[in-house]
Amino acid sequence: MTTRNRPIDNQDRKIMRELQKNARLTNAELADLVGMSTTACWNRTRQLEESGLIRGYVALIDQEKLGLSDTVLIEVTLDRHEEETLHRFGEELALLPEVLDAYLISGEYDYLIKVAVQGTAGYERFLREKLYRIAGIRHSRSMFALRCMKSIPSVAV
């Protein structure tokens, strides 16, 4: 991996690691944590952003405090596999706020979808009122997550 004109080094990794822990750090705080001058740290951070290694900054919302205490993993098989069908299905999934992640996958099913819902009643509503209204679904299988063992918002550096 490289930033614009140079390979990623340990200083870049330190910056990314600290920003993963707390993206609200001021540049001065970040520079102090990684042992750099504020100017050098600011330049490095901008290079990481411009190169696309740092794609953005987000607020992590607690889904349980929003009343969405359950996470469900859904495997979906579509009737057809033409590019247009896959594209349309992906676009419609992206519009559903309950969908946290959606992957086109290999194997027995076509998609793996992670959703946040409020209990079994909320899940039933999601299926009937949203997911099953998307044309082309042949079969689905669902699994409720009992406990999350690890969840990170992006790859560790």
PDB file of C-alpha atoms in Angstrom:
ATOM      1  CA  MET A   1       0.000   0.000   0.000  1.00  0.00           C
ATOM      2  CA  THR A   2       1.101   3.516  -0.689  1.00  0.00           C
ATOM      3  CA  THR A   3      -0.003   7.057  -0.148  1.00  0.00           C
ATOM      4  CA  ARG A   4       0.436   9.407  -3.077  1.00  0.00           C
ATOM      5  CA  ASN A   5       4.179   9.100  -3.658  1.00  0.00           C
ATOM      6  CA  ARG A   6       5.489   6.839  -0.917  1.00  0.00           C
ATOM      7  CA  PRO A   7       4.796   3.546   0.823  1.00  0.00           C
ATOM      8  CA  ILE A   8       2.894   3.492   4.093  1.00  0.00           C
ATOM      9  CA  ASP A   9       5.224   3.527   7.070  1.00  0.00           C
ATOM     10  CA  ASN A  10       4.898   3.093  10.837  1.00  0.00           C
ATOM     11  CA  GLN A  11       4.052   6.788  11.356  1.00  0.00           C
ATOM     12  CA  ASP A  12       1.115   6.476   8.951  1.00  0.00           C
ATOM     13  CA  ARG A  13      -0.048   3.354  10.798  1.00  0.00           C
ATOM     14  CA  LYS A  14       0.216   5.151  14.155  1.00  0.00           C
ATOM     15  CA  ILE A  15      -1.893   8.022  12.837  1.00  0.00           C
ATOM     16  CA  MET A  16      -4.545   5.675  11.450  1.00  0.00           C
ATOM     17  CA  ARG A  17      -4.590   3.606  14.657  1.00  0.00           C
ATOM     18  CA  GLU A  18      -5.128   6.679  16.841  1.00  0.00           C
ATOM     19  CA  LEU A  19      -7.835   8.049  14.544  1.00  0.00           C
ATOM     20  CA  GLN A  20      -9.612   4.668  14.653  1.00  0.00           C
ATOM     21  CA  LYS A  21      -9.715   4.977  18.443  1.00  0.00           C
ATOM     22  CA  ASN A  22     -10.857   8.601  18.399  1.00  0.00           C
ATOM     23  CA  ALA A  23     -11.470  10.493  15.159  1.00  0.00           C
ATOM     24  CA  ARG A  24     -12.329  13.662  17.121  1.00  0.00           C
ATOM     25  CA  LEU A  25      -8.741  14.237  18.223  1.00  0.00           C
ATOM     26  CA  THR A  26      -7.381  17.658  17.395  1.00  0.00           C
ATOM     27  CA  ASN A  27      -4.324  17.656  15.174  1.00  0.00           C
ATOM     28  CA  ALA A  28      -2.231  18.769  18.171  1.00  0.00           C
ATOM     29  CA  GLU A  29      -3.510  15.859  20.273  1.00  0.00           C
ATOM     30  CA  LEU A  30      -2.911  13.418  17.426  1.00  0.00           C
ATOM     31  CA  ALA A  31       0.608  14.747  16.821  1.00  0.00           C
ATOM     32  CA  ASP A  32       1.433  14.354  20.507  1.00  0.00           C
ATOM     33  CA  LEU A  33       0.130  10.760  20.571  1.00  0.00           C
ATOM     34  CA  VAL A  34       2.160   9.704  17.523  1.00  0.00           C
ATOM     35  CA  GLY A  35       5.290  11.689  18.389  1.00  0.00           C
ATOM     36  CA  MET A  36       5.311  14.136  15.486  1.00  0.00           C
ATOM     37  CA  SER A  37       5.210  17.883  14.991  1.00  0.00           C
ATOM     38  CA  THR A  38       1.735  19.273  14.325  1.00  0.00           C
ATOM     39  CA  THR A  39       2.690  20.302  10.780  1.00  0.00           C
ATOM     40  CA  ALA A  40       4.139  16.907   9.870  1.00  0.00           C
ATOM     41  CA  CYS A  41       1.133  15.139  11.424  1.00  0.00           C
ATOM     42  CA  TRP A  42      -1.336  17.372   9.565  1.00  0.00           C
ATOM     43  CA  ASN A  43       0.476  16.746   6.255  1.00  0.00           C
ATOM     44  CA  ARG A  44       0.543  12.986   6.816  1.00  0.00           C
ATOM     45  CA  THR A  45      -3.141  12.883   7.760  1.00  0.00           C
ATOM     46  CA  ARG A  46      -4.089  14.878   4.643  1.00  0.00           C
ATOM     47  CA  GLN A  47      -2.006  12.527   2.461  1.00  0.00           C
ATOM     48  CA  LEU A  48      -3.782   9.527   3.993  1.00  0.00           C
ATOM     49  CA  GLU A  49      -7.149  11.152   3.271  1.00  0.00           C
ATOM     50  CA  GLU A  50      -6.242  12.200  -0.281  1.00  0.00           C
ATOM     51  CA  SER A  51      -4.908   8.737  -1.113  1.00  0.00           C
ATOM     52  CA  GLY A  52      -8.187   7.193   0.050  1.00  0.00           C
ATOM     53  CA  LEU A  53      -6.633   5.180   2.891  1.00  0.00           C
ATOM     54  CA  ILE A  54      -8.730   7.271   5.270  1.00  0.00           C
ATOM     55  CA  ARG A  55     -12.120   7.318   3.534  1.00  0.00           C
ATOM     56  CA  GLY A  56     -13.965   9.431   6.065  1.00  0.00           C
ATOM     57  CA  TYR A  57     -14.994   9.925   9.668  1.00  0.00           C
ATOM     58  CA  VAL A  58     -18.227   8.708  11.257  1.00  0.00           C
ATOM     59  CA  ALA A  59     -20.178   8.728  14.496  1.00  0.00           C
ATOM     60  CA  LEU A  60     -20.850   5.208  15.773  1.00  0.00           C
ATOM     61  CA  ILE A  61     -24.459   4.926  16.919  1.00  0.00           C
ATOM     62  CA  ASP A  62     -25.504   2.426  19.604  1.00  0.00           C
ATOM     63  CA  GLN A  63     -28.270   0.386  17.941  1.00  0.00           C
ATOM     64  CA  GLU A  64     -29.578  -0.949  21.278  1.00  0.00           C
ATOM     65  CA  LYS A  65     -30.084   2.574  22.627  1.00  0.00           C
ATOM     66  CA  LEU A  66     -32.110   3.284  19.480  1.00  0.00           C
ATOM     67  CA  GLY A  67     -34.369   0.362  20.363  1.00  0.00           C
ATOM     68  CA  LEU A  68     -32.901  -1.946  17.710  1.00  0.00           C
ATOM     69  CA  SER A  69     -31.642  -4.601  20.091  1.00  0.00           C
ATOM     70  CA  ASP A  70     -31.438  -7.512  17.658  1.00  0.00           C
ATOM     71  CA  THR A  71     -29.046  -8.220  14.826  1.00  0.00           C
ATOM     72  CA  VAL A  72     -30.181 -10.685  12.174  1.00  0.00           C
ATOM     73  CA  LEU A  73     -28.058 -12.243   9.440  1.00  0.00           C
ATOM     74  CA  ILE A  74     -30.072 -13.108   6.350  1.00  0.00           C
ATOM     75  CA  GLU A  75     -28.936 -15.265   3.468  1.00  0.00           C
ATOM     76  CA  VAL A  76     -30.839 -14.571   0.251  1.00  0.00           C
ATOM     77  CA  THR A  77     -31.013 -16.436  -3.054  1.00  0.00           C
ATOM     78  CA  LEU A  78     -32.375 -14.629  -6.089  1.00  0.00           C
ATOM     79  CA  ASP A  79     -34.447 -16.137  -8.904  1.00  0.00           C
ATOM     80  CA  ARG A  80     -32.111 -14.795 -11.569  1.00  0.00           C
ATOM     81  CA  HIS A  81     -28.452 -13.825 -11.721  1.00  0.00           C
ATOM     82  CA  GLU A  82     -28.211 -11.344 -14.572  1.00  0.00           C
ATOM     83  CA  GLU A  83     -26.171  -8.230 -13.907  1.00  0.00           C
ATOM     84  CA  GLU A  84     -29.277  -6.018 -14.000  1.00  0.00           C
ATOM     85  CA  THR A  85     -31.058  -8.162 -11.374  1.00  0.00           C
ATOM     86  CA  LEU A  86     -28.059  -8.162  -9.045  1.00  0.00           C
ATOM     87  CA  HIS A  87     -27.583  -4.419  -9.489  1.00  0.00           C
ATOM     88  CA  ARG A  88     -31.252  -3.617  -8.831  1.00  0.00           C
ATOM     89  CA  PHE A  89     -31.359  -5.840  -5.743  1.00  0.00           C
ATOM     90  CA  GLY A  90     -28.226  -4.188  -4.353  1.00  0.00           C
ATOM     91  CA  GLU A  91     -29.608  -0.705  -4.976  1.00  0.00           C
ATOM     92  CA  GLU A  92     -32.896  -1.499  -3.236  1.00  0.00           C
ATOM     93  CA  LEU A  93     -31.101  -3.039  -0.238  1.00  0.00           C
ATOM     94  CA  ALA A  94     -29.001   0.101   0.109  1.00  0.00           C
ATOM     95  CA  LEU A  95     -32.183   2.147   0.605  1.00  0.00           C
ATOM     96  CA  LEU A  96     -33.319   0.161   3.655  1.00  0.00           C
ATOM     97  CA  PRO A  97     -32.147   1.824   6.897  1.00  0.00           C
ATOM     98  CA  GLU A  98     -32.247  -1.456   8.830  1.00  0.00           C
ATOM     99  CA  VAL A  99     -29.571  -2.939   6.568  1.00  0.00           C
ATOM    100  CA  LEU A 100     -26.159  -2.491   8.182  1.00  0.00           C
ATOM    101  CA  ASP A 101     -24.115  -4.577   5.733  1.00  0.00           C
ATOM    102  CA  ALA A 102     -24.917  -6.422   2.520  1.00  0.00           C
ATOM    103  CA  TYR A 103     -22.554  -8.669   0.609  1.00  0.00           C
ATOM    104  CA  LEU A 104     -22.814 -10.437  -2.727  1.00  0.00           C
ATOM    105  CA  ILE A 105     -21.314 -13.813  -1.800  1.00  0.00           C
ATOM    106  CA  SER A 106     -20.218 -17.098  -3.290  1.00  0.00           C
ATOM    107  CA  GLY A 107     -21.731 -20.397  -2.277  1.00  0.00           C
ATOM    108  CA  GLU A 108     -25.273 -21.646  -1.805  1.00  0.00           C
ATOM    109  CA  TYR A 109     -26.771 -18.162  -1.322  1.00  0.00           C
ATOM    110  CA  ASP A 110     -26.313 -14.977  -3.341  1.00  0.00           C
ATOM    111  CA  TYR A 111     -26.347 -12.353  -0.573  1.00  0.00           C
ATOM    112  CA  LEU A 112     -25.524 -12.099   3.116  1.00  0.00           C
ATOM    113  CA  ILE A 113     -27.343  -9.212   4.769  1.00  0.00           C
ATOM    114  CA  LYS A 114     -26.927  -7.890   8.317  1.00  0.00           C
ATOM    115  CA  VAL A 115     -29.917  -5.986   9.711  1.00  0.00           C
ATOM    116  CA  ALA A 116     -30.779  -4.248  12.981  1.00  0.00           C
ATOM    117  CA  VAL A 117     -34.344  -4.758  14.215  1.00  0.00           C
ATOM    118  CA  GLN A 118     -36.467  -4.501  17.346  1.00  0.00           C
ATOM    119  CA  GLY A 119     -37.154  -8.106  18.296  1.00  0.00           C
ATOM    120  CA  THR A 120     -38.942 -10.773  16.333  1.00  0.00           C
ATOM    121  CA  ALA A 121     -41.916  -8.512  15.628  1.00  0.00           C
ATOM    122  CA  GLY A 122     -39.587  -5.891  14.153  1.00  0.00           C
ATOM    123  CA  TYR A 123     -37.905  -8.562  12.090  1.00  0.00           C
ATOM    124  CA  GLU A 124     -41.218  -9.859  10.773  1.00  0.00           C
ATOM    125  CA  ARG A 125     -42.195  -6.296   9.787  1.00  0.00           C
ATOM    126  CA  PHE A 126     -38.843  -5.833   8.026  1.00  0.00           C
ATOM    127  CA  LEU A 127     -39.353  -9.054   6.050  1.00  0.00           C
ATOM    128  CA  ARG A 128     -42.982  -8.463   5.084  1.00  0.00           C
ATOM    129  CA  GLU A 129     -42.929  -4.712   4.511  1.00  0.00           C
ATOM    130  CA  LYS A 130     -39.457  -4.239   3.062  1.00  0.00           C
ATOM    131  CA  LEU A 131     -37.231  -7.164   2.113  1.00  0.00           C
ATOM    132  CA  TYR A 132     -39.895  -9.397   0.528  1.00  0.00           C
ATOM    133  CA  ARG A 133     -41.215  -6.465  -1.494  1.00  0.00           C
ATOM    134  CA  ILE A 134     -37.977  -6.463  -3.454  1.00  0.00           C
ATOM    135  CA  ALA A 135     -38.671  -8.460  -6.608  1.00  0.00           C
ATOM    136  CA  GLY A 136     -36.682 -11.554  -7.424  1.00  0.00           C
ATOM    137  CA  ILE A 137     -36.110 -13.239  -4.072  1.00  0.00           C
ATOM    138  CA  ARG A 138     -36.435 -17.023  -4.375  1.00  0.00           C
ATOM    139  CA  HIS A 139     -35.367 -18.108  -0.898  1.00  0.00           C
ATOM    140  CA  SER A 140     -34.018 -16.704   2.352  1.00  0.00           C
ATOM    141  CA  ARG A 141     -32.663 -18.068   5.607  1.00  0.00           C
ATOM    142  CA  SER A 142     -32.257 -16.055   8.802  1.00  0.00           C
ATOM    143  CA  MET A 143     -30.157 -16.289  11.923  1.00  0.00           C
ATOM    144  CA  PHE A 144     -30.518 -14.092  15.006  1.00  0.00           C
ATOM    145  CA  ALA A 145     -27.176 -13.103  16.523  1.00  0.00           C
ATOM    146  CA  LEU A 146     -27.119 -14.123  20.175  1.00  0.00           C
ATOM    147  CA  ARG A 147     -24.031 -12.136  21.143  1.00  0.00           C
ATOM    148  CA  CYS A 148     -21.458 -10.074  19.274  1.00  0.00           C
ATOM    149  CA  MET A 149     -17.962 -11.358  19.979  1.00  0.00           C
ATOM    150  CA  LYS A 150     -16.116  -8.726  17.906  1.00  0.00           C
ATOM    151  CA  SER A 151     -17.162  -5.733  15.877  1.00  0.00           C
ATOM    152  CA  ILE A 152     -14.852  -3.118  14.444  1.00  0.00           C
ATOM    153  CA  PRO A 153     -15.842  -0.339  12.033  1.00  0.00           C
ATOM    154  CA  SER A 154     -12.849  -0.861   9.743  1.00  0.00           C
ATOM    155  CA  VAL A 155      -9.762  -2.974   9.305  1.00  0.00           C
ATOM    156  CA  ALA A 156      -7.181  -2.748  12.081  1.00  0.00           C
ATOM    157  CA  VAL A 157      -3.819  -1.220  11.137  1.00  0.00           C
TER     158      VAL A 157
END
